[in-house]
Structures are given as structure tokens and as C-alpha cells.
Coordinates of C-alpha atoms and ligand atoms in Angstrom, one line a residue:
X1 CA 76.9 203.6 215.1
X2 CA 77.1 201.2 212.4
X3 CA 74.9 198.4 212.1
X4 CA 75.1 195.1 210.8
X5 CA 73.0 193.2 208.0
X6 CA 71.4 191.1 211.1
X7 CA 69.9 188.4 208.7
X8 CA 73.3 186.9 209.1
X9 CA 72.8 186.6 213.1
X10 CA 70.5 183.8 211.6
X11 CA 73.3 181.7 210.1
X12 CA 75.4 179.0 211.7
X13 CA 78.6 180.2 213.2
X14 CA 80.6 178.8 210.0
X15 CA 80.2 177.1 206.6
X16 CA 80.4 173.9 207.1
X17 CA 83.3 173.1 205.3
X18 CA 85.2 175.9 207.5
X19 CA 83.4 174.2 210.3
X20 CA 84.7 170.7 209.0
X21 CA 88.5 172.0 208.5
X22 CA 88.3 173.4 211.6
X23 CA 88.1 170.4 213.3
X24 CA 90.3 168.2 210.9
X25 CA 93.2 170.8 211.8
X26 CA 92.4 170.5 216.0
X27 CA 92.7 166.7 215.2
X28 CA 95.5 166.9 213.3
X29 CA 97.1 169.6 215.9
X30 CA 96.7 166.6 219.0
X31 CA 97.6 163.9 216.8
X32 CA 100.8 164.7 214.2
X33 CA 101.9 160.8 213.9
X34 CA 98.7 159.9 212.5
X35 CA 98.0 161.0 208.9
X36 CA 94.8 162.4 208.0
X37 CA 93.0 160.9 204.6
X38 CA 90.7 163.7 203.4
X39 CA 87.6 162.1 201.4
X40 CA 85.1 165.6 203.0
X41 CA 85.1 168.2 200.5
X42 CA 85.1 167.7 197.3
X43 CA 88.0 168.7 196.1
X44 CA 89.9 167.2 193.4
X45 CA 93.7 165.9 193.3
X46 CA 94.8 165.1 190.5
X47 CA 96.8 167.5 188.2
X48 CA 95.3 169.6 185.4
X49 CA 94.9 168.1 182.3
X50 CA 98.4 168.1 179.8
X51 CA 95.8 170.3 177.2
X52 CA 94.9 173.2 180.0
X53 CA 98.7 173.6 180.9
X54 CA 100.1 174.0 177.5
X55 CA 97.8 176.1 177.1
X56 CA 98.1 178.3 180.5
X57 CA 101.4 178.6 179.1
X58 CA 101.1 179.4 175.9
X59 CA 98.6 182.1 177.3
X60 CA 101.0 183.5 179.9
X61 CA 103.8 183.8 176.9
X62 CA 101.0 186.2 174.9
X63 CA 100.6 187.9 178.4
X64 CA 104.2 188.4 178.3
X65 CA 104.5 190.3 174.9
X66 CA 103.1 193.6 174.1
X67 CA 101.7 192.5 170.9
X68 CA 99.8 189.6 172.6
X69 CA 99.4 191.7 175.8
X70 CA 95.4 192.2 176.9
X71 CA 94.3 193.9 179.9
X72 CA 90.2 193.6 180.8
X73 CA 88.5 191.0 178.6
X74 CA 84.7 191.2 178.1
X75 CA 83.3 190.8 181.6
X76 CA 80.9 187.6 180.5
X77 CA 83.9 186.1 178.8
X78 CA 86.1 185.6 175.7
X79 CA 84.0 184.8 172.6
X80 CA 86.2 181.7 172.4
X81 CA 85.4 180.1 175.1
X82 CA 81.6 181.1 174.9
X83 CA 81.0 179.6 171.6
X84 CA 83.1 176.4 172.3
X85 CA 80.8 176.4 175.6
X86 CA 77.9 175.9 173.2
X87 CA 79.2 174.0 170.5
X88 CA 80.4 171.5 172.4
X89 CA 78.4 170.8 175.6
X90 CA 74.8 171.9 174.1
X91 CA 74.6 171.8 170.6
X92 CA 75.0 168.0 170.2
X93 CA 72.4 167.4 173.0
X94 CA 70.0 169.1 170.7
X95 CA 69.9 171.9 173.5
X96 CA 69.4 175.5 172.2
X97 CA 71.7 178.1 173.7
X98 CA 73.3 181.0 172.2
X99 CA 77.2 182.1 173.0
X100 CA 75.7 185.4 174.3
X101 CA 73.5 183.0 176.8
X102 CA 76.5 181.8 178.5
X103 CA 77.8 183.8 181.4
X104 CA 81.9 182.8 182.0
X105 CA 82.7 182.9 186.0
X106 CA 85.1 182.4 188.9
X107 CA 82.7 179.5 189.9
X108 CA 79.7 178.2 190.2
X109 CA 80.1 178.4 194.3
X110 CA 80.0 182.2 193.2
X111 CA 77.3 182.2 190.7
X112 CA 75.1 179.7 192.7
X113 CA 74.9 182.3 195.5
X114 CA 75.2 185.4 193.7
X115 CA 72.3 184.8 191.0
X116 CA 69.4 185.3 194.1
X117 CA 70.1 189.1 193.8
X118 CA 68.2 190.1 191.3
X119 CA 64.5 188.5 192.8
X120 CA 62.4 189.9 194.7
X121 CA 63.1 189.0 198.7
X122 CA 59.4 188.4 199.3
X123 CA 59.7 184.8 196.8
X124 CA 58.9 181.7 198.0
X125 CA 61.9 179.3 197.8
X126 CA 62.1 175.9 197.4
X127 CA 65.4 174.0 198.5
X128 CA 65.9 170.8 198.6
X129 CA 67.1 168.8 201.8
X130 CA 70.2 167.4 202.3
X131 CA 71.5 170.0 200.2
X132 CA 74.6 172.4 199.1
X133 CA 74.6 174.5 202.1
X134 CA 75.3 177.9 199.8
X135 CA 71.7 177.4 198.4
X136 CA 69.8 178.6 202.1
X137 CA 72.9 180.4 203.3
X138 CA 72.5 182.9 200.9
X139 CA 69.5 183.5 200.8
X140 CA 69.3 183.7 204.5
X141 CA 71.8 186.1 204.2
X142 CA 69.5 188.1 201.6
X143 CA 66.5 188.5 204.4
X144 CA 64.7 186.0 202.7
X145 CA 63.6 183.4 205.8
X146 CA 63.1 183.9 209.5
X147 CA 65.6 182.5 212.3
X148 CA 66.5 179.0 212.3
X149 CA 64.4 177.0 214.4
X150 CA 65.4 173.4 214.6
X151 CA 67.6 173.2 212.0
X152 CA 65.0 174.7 209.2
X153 CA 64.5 178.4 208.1
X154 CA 60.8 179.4 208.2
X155 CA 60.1 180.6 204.3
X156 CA 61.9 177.6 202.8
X157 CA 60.0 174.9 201.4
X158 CA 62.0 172.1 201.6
X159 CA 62.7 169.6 199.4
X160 CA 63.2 166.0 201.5
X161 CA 65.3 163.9 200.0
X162 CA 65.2 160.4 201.8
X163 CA 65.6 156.7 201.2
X164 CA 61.9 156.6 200.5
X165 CA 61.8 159.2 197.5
X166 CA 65.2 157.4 196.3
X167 CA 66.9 160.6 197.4
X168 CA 64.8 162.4 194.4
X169 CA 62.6 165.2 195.9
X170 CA 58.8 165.0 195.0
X171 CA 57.6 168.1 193.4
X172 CA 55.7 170.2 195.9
X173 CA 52.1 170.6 196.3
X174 CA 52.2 174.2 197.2
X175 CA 53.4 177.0 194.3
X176 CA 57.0 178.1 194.7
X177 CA 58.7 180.7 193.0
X178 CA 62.2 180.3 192.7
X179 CA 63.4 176.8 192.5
X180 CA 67.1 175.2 193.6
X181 CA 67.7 171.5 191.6
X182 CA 70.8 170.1 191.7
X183 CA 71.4 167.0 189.3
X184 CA 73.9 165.0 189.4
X185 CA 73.4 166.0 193.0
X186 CA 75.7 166.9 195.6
X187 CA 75.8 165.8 198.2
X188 CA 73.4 162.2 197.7
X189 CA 74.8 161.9 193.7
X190 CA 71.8 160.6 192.8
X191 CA 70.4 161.8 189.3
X192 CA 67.0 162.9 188.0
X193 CA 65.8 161.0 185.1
X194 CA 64.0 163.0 181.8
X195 CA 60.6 162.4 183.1
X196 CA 61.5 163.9 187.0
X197 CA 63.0 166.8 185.3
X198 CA 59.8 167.4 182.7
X199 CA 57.6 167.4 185.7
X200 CA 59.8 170.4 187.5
X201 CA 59.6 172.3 183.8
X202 CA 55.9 171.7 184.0
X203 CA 55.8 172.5 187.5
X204 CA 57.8 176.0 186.4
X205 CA 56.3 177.2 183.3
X206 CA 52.7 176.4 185.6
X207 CA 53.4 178.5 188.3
X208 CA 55.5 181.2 185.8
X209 CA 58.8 180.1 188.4
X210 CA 62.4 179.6 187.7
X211 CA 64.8 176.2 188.4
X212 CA 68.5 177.3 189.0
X213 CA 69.5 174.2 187.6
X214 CA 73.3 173.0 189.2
X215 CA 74.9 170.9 187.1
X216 CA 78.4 170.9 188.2
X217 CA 78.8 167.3 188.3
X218 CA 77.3 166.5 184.7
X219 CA 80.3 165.2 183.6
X220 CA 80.1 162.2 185.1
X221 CA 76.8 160.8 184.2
X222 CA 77.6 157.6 182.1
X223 CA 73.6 156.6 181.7
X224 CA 72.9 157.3 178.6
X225 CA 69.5 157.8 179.4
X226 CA 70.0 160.9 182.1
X227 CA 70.0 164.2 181.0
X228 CA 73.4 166.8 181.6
X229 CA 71.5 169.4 180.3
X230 CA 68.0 171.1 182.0
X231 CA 68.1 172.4 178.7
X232 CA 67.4 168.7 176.8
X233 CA 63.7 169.5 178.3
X234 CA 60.7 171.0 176.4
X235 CA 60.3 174.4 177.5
X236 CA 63.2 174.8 179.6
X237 CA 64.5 177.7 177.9
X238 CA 61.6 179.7 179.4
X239 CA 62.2 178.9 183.2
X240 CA 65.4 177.5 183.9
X241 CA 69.3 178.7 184.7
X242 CA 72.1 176.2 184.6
X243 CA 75.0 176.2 186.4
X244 CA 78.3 174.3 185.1
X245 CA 81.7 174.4 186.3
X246 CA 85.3 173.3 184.9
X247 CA 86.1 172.4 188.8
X248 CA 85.2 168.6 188.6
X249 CA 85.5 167.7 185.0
X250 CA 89.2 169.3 185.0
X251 CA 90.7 169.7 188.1
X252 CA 89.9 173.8 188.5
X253 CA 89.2 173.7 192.1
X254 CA 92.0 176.0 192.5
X255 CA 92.3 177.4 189.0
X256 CA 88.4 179.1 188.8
X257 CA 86.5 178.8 186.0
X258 CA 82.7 178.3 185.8
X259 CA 79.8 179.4 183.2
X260 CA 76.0 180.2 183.9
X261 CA 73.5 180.3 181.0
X262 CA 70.3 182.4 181.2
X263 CA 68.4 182.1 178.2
X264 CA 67.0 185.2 176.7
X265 CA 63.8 183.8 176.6
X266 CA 63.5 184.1 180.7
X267 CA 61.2 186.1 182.1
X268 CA 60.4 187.7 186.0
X269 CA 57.6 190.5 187.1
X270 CA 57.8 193.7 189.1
X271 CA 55.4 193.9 191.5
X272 CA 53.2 196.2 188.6
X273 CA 53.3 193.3 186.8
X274 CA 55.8 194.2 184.0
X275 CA 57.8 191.6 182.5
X276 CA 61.5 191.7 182.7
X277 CA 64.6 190.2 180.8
X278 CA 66.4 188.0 183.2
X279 CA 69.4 188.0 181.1
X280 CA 69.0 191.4 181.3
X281 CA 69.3 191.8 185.0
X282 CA 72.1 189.1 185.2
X283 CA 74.2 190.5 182.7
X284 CA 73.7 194.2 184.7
X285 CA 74.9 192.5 188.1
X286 CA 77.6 190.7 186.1
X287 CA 79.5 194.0 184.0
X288 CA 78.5 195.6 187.7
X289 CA 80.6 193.1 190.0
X290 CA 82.5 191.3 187.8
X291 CA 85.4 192.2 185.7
X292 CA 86.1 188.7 183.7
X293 CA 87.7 185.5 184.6
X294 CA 91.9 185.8 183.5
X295 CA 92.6 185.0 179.9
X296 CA 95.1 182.1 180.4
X297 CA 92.3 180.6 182.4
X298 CA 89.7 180.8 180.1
X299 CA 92.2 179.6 177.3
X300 CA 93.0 176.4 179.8
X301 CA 89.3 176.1 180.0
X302 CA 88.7 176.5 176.5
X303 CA 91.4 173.3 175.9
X304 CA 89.0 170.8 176.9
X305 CA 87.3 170.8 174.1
X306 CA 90.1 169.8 171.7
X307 CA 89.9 165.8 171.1
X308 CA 92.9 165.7 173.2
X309 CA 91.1 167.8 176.2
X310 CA 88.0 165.3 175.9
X311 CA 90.1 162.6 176.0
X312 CA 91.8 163.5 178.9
X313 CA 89.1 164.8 180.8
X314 CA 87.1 161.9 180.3
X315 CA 90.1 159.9 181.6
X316 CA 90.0 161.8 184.5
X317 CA 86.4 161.5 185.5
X318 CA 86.5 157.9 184.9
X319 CA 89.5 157.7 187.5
X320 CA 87.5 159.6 190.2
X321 CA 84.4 157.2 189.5
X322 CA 86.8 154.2 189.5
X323 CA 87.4 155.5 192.9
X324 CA 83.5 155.5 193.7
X325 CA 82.9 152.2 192.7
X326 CA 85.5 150.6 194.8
X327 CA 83.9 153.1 197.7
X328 CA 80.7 151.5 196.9
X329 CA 81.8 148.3 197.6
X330 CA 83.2 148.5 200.6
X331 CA 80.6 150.4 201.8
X332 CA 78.0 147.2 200.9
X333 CA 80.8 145.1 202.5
X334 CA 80.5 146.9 205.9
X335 CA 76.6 146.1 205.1
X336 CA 75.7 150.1 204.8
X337 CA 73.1 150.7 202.3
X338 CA 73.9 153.6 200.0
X339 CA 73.9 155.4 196.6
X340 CA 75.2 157.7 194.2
X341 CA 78.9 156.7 192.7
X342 CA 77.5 155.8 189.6
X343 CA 77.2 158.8 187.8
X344 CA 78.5 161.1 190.7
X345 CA 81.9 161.7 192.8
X346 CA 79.7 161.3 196.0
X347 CA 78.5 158.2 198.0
X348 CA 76.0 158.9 200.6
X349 CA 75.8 156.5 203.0
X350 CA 72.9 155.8 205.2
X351 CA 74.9 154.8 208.3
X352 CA 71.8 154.6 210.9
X353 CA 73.5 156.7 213.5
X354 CA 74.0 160.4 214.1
X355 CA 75.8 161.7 211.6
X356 CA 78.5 163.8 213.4
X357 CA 79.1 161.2 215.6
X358 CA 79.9 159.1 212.8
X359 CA 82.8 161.8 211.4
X360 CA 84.1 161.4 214.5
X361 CA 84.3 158.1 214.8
X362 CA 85.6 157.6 211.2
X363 CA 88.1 160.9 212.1
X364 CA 89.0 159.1 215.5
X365 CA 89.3 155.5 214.8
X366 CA 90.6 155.5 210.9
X367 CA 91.8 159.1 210.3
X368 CA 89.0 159.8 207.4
X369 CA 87.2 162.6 207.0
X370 CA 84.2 162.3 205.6
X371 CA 81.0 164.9 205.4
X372 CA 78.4 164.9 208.2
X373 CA 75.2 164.4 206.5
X374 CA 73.4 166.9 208.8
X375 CA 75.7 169.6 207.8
X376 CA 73.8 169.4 204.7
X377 CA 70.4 169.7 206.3
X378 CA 67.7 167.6 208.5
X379 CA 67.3 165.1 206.1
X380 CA 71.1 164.5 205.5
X381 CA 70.8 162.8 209.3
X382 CA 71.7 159.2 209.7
X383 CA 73.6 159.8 206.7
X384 CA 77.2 161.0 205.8
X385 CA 78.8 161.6 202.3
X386 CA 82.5 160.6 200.9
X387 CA 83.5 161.8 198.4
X388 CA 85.7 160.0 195.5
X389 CA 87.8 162.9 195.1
X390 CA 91.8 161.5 195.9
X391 CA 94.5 159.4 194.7
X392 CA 93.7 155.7 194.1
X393 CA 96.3 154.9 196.8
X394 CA 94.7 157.1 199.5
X395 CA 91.5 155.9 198.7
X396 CA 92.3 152.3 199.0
X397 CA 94.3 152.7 202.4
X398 CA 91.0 154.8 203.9
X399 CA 88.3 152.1 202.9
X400 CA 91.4 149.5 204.5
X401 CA 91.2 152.1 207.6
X402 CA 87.0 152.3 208.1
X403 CA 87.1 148.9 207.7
X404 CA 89.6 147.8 210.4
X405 CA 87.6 150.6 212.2
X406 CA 84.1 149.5 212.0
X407 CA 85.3 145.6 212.2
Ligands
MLT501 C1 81.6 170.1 198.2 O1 82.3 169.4 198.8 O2 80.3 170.0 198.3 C2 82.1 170.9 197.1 O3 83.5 171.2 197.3 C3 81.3 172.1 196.9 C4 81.9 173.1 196.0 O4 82.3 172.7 194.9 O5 82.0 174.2 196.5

């Protein structure tokens, strides 16, 4: 008889986006006159940048000739992309990463999740609360905490985010192991300044622990004072991964594109004490599992660093935070204290009430969907997120609708 991985008896029925769509569509099912405005996940609308078509197609046209043909690229990417990666997001932060440090993906959903594979299941987590649910959910998945009780996972220390800390964790007083930071962050998109993110480096190299450092929403930091990069810190090199994705600075959603970077100067033990080569390990798993993201796609990605790609991907972060700002004011309007907008696609709003309750509500009376802040975790309660993530016209006719609503 064939048994199942039972860690994932521990899990909530669904993902709570599944969960979320789940009930939009039952909604949507009973009520077909009323149209449905979709600020929950954070998904993007707006079309792919001119640059990444032109060159999808120009790509597609070599795939089309058996000159130009190519069949498996190099499983961690095209060198292209790899060095343009460097050149042009970490060189001119002063950052220091190599092209054979950067690990080309199908996402960062997919990286995020994936990367806990290669540590031991006996680590000590830390995870901050409210946070991206495929953070714990994987790593419940991997054995590594005991059931749920009350919402929590026994073996996680958690992070809390709250309106007291700002929504910035406080590092913990207690050693952890593997460490998940997410800046800008989904879902409060609040942002860590250079001194928070020294401390966690300290904290790291101290305790001889790594930060998987997310930064999928870096692009749309517009303090010059906050840091896109883990890498700007002293000393990062030695204990820090960072995430980055092509999802939310150019519309990839649905395309798939995504880069990891482990330094080769990363280190983790076997339990005899030997030091190992986490780029090492990661670039096993990746050649194991992975066979390369499509060349048209990397080409696409690879168009956004022309001048004409930065220009038009900066134009289209600044549309999605024109959006947040107008969210943020109607938000204050209604009286509802919240943050993030400014240098995030997320507003998370402390509404005072249970959050579910509040989705419905907003789902019910103004046909929005926002993001339960529970789904996120304990501390999300009381809170829920919107996201800036739709046309200017949709967005302006759902703050018209929660306001009329909440009137
Ligand atoms: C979200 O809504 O949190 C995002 O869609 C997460 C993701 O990019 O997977």
C-alpha cells in the first residue's frame, strides 16, 4: 500500500490564493450581473513591455530557422542574460556578483520554495509573520515543523510584524539557522532600511546562518536611501541568497522568468562538520530538476536592460505605484491607517476587524477582492492587503465601490 508524504496532512486544505479564487469564482457563479474588480493577487495587467515583444519575436524567428535553431540551453541560463543580470542590476550598486552566481528560473515562486532542499530538516527556521505563505508551506511540506496548532507550526520562529515594529520584524533573541526576509515586502510593502538589513548580516555571519533574501518587488523602491540589493551589505556575500524576478518589473506573470544568486563564497556543515559549497549544492538540484528557462524568454528578459527596456519598465512600475498612491488615499479618506504603496505594489491596511470578514464584505458589498490578512499568517489579522496591480480605470471604480460600501 502506498503511503503518502503525511507532513502535508499538516497543511491547510489549499493555497490561499486557490483558496481566494475559489471563492471569487462561487461569487461570481451566484452573482453574473455584478462584475468582479480583482485587486487579491498580485498579478499584473498591463501588457509586456514593446522591447520584450520584439524581441520574443525576433527570438521565435531564430527558433524557426535551422541555422538559428537551439534545442536545451545551459540549465542556469544563457550567458547573455546572466551577465546583463550583473552588469546591470548589481554592478552599479557596488554589489559583487559574478554571472556564474546568478541562477536563471521559471520564478521565484519556484526558487523560493525549492531552495529549502538542500538543508538539513533538523534547522531552525525563522519566518516572518504576515508573510508569503510558500515560505512555511514548504517547509512544512519538507518535515520540517510539527502540526499546526492555532494557526502556527511548532519549529518556526516567527517573525511578527505588527503596527508596533512598523511592520519590520525585530531580529530574534534566540539563534536561527535558516533565515526568510522579504524586502520590499509582500504582503505589508514595507522596506528595511541599510541599518535593519546590517543587523540581519550580523545576526547571520554570528550565528554562521543564511538569509534567503526575496526581493521580487525591488523595483519599485524610489528612496534612494533603501537598499534593492542584500548584497549592498558588508558581508553579505557570505550568508545571504537573493531572489529577483522579471514578474513585477515587466509584466512576466504569465511569461516565467526569475534569477537566484548564491554567492560562491556561501558556506553550510554536514553534521561532521565539513564545510560545503552552497552553490555547489544549488547548482546540483538545478542541472538535476531543471532543464533552462526557453530562449525567447530569456531574450525578452534580457531586453530590459536596453535604455529603451529601462525606460519602459520604469514607466510601468511608476503606473502600478501611481495606482498605490491613489489607493493610499482613499484608504486615509475612509480613516484606515495603513502602509506600504510607497515603494511597494501592496497596501496593507489595518482595518480593526477580522480579516476574512472584511473580504467578504468588500467582495459582497463593492465586488473587490482584496487579500485576507490572516491568510498570510496570525499577525496579518485585523489587517487585509490590496494590491496596485490593474488598470487605472478599474482601480479608480473599486476605491469609488469600497467607498460607497463602507459609507
Ligand atoms: C501575491 O499575490 O502575493 C503574489 O502573486 C505572489 C507571487 O508572485 O506568487
Amino acid at each position: 500500500m502506498i503511503r503518502i508524504n503525511e507532513n502535508y496532512t499538516k497543511l491547510k486544505a489549499s493555497y490561499l490564493f486557490a483558496d481566494i479564487a475559489k471563492r471569487v469564482s462561487a461569487y461570481v457563479a451566484a452573482n453574473p450581473a455584478k462584475p468582479v474588480i480583482r485587486l487579491g493577487i498580485g498579478d499584473v495587467t498591463e501588457p509586456l513591455p514593446p522591447v520584450c515583444v520584439e524581441a520574443l519575436h525576433a527570438a521565435t524567428d531564430e527558433m524557426a530557422r535551422r541555422e538559428t535553431f537551439r534545442g536545451y540551453g545551459p540549465e542556469q541560463g544563457y550567458a547573455f542574460l546572466r551577465e546583463a543580470v550583473v552588469q546591470h542590476e548589481f554592478a552599479p550598486r557596488g554589489c559583487e556578483v559574478e554571472a556564474d552566481e546568478v541562477f536563471i528560473s521559471d520564478g521565484s515562486k519556484c526558487d523560493c520554495g525549492n531552495i529549502q532542499e538542500i538543508f538539513s530538516t533538523d534547522i531552525r527556521l525563522a519566518i516572518p509573520d504576515p508573510v508569503y505563505p510558500v515560505y512555511v508551506d514548504t517547509n512544512v511540506m519538507a518535515g520540517r515543523t510539527g502540526a499546526n496548532v492555532d494557526g502556527r507550526y511548532p519549529g518556526v520562529t516567527y517573525l511578527d510584524s505588527t503596527p508596533a515594529n512598523g511592520y519590520v520584524p525585530a531580529i530574534p533573541s534566540t539563534p536561527a539557522d535558516l533565515i526568510y526576509l522579504c524586502f520590499p515586502n509582500n504582503p505589508t510593502g514595507a522596506v528595511a532600511t541599510k541599518a535593519q538589513l546590517e543587523a540581519w548580516v550580523a545576526y547571520a555571519r554570528k550565528h554562521r546562518a543564511i538569509i534567503l533574501f526575496d526581493a521580487a518587488y525591488e523595483s519599485y523602491i524610489r528612496d534612494p536611501a533603501i537598499p534593492h540589493s542584500i548584497y549592498e551589505i558588508a558581508g553579505a556575500r557570505e550568508v545571504a541568497i537573493e531572489f529577483r524576478s522579471y514578474s513585477k518589473i515587466a509584466g512576466f506573470t504569465g511569461t516565467r522568468c526569475a534569477y537566484t544568486v548564491v554567492p560562491k563564497a556561501l558556506k553550510a556543515w554536514d553534521s561532521a562538520g565539513n564545510e560545503h559549497s552552497v552553490h555547489a549544492l544549488w547548482n546540483r538540484r538545478h542541472t538535476t530538476k531543471f532543464n533552462g528557462v526557453a530562449y525567447p524568454i530569456q531574450k525578452a528578459a534580457a531586453a530590459i536592460y536596453t535604455d529603451a527596456g529601462k525606460a519602459q519598465t520604469k514607466a510601468l512600475t511608476d503606473f502600478y505605484l501611481g495606482n498605490a498612491k491613489l489607493i493610499r488615499a482613499a484608504v486615509a479618506k475612509l480613516g484606515l491607517k495603513c502602509v506600504g504603496g510607497d515603494n511597494a505594489p501592496y497596501i496593507w491596511v489595518n482595518t480593526g476587524r477580522d480579516s476574512w470578514e472584511f473580504f467578504d464584505l468588500l467582495l459582497s458589498k463593492a465586488q473587490v477582492v482584496c487579500t485576507p490578512g490572516a491568510g498570510f499568517g496570525k499577525c496579518g489579522e485585523g489587517h487585509v492587503r490590496i494590491s496596485a496591480f490593474n488598470s487605472r480605470a478599474n482601480v479608480e471604480e473599486a476605491l469609488a465601490r469600497i467607498a460607497a460600501a463602507l459609507k
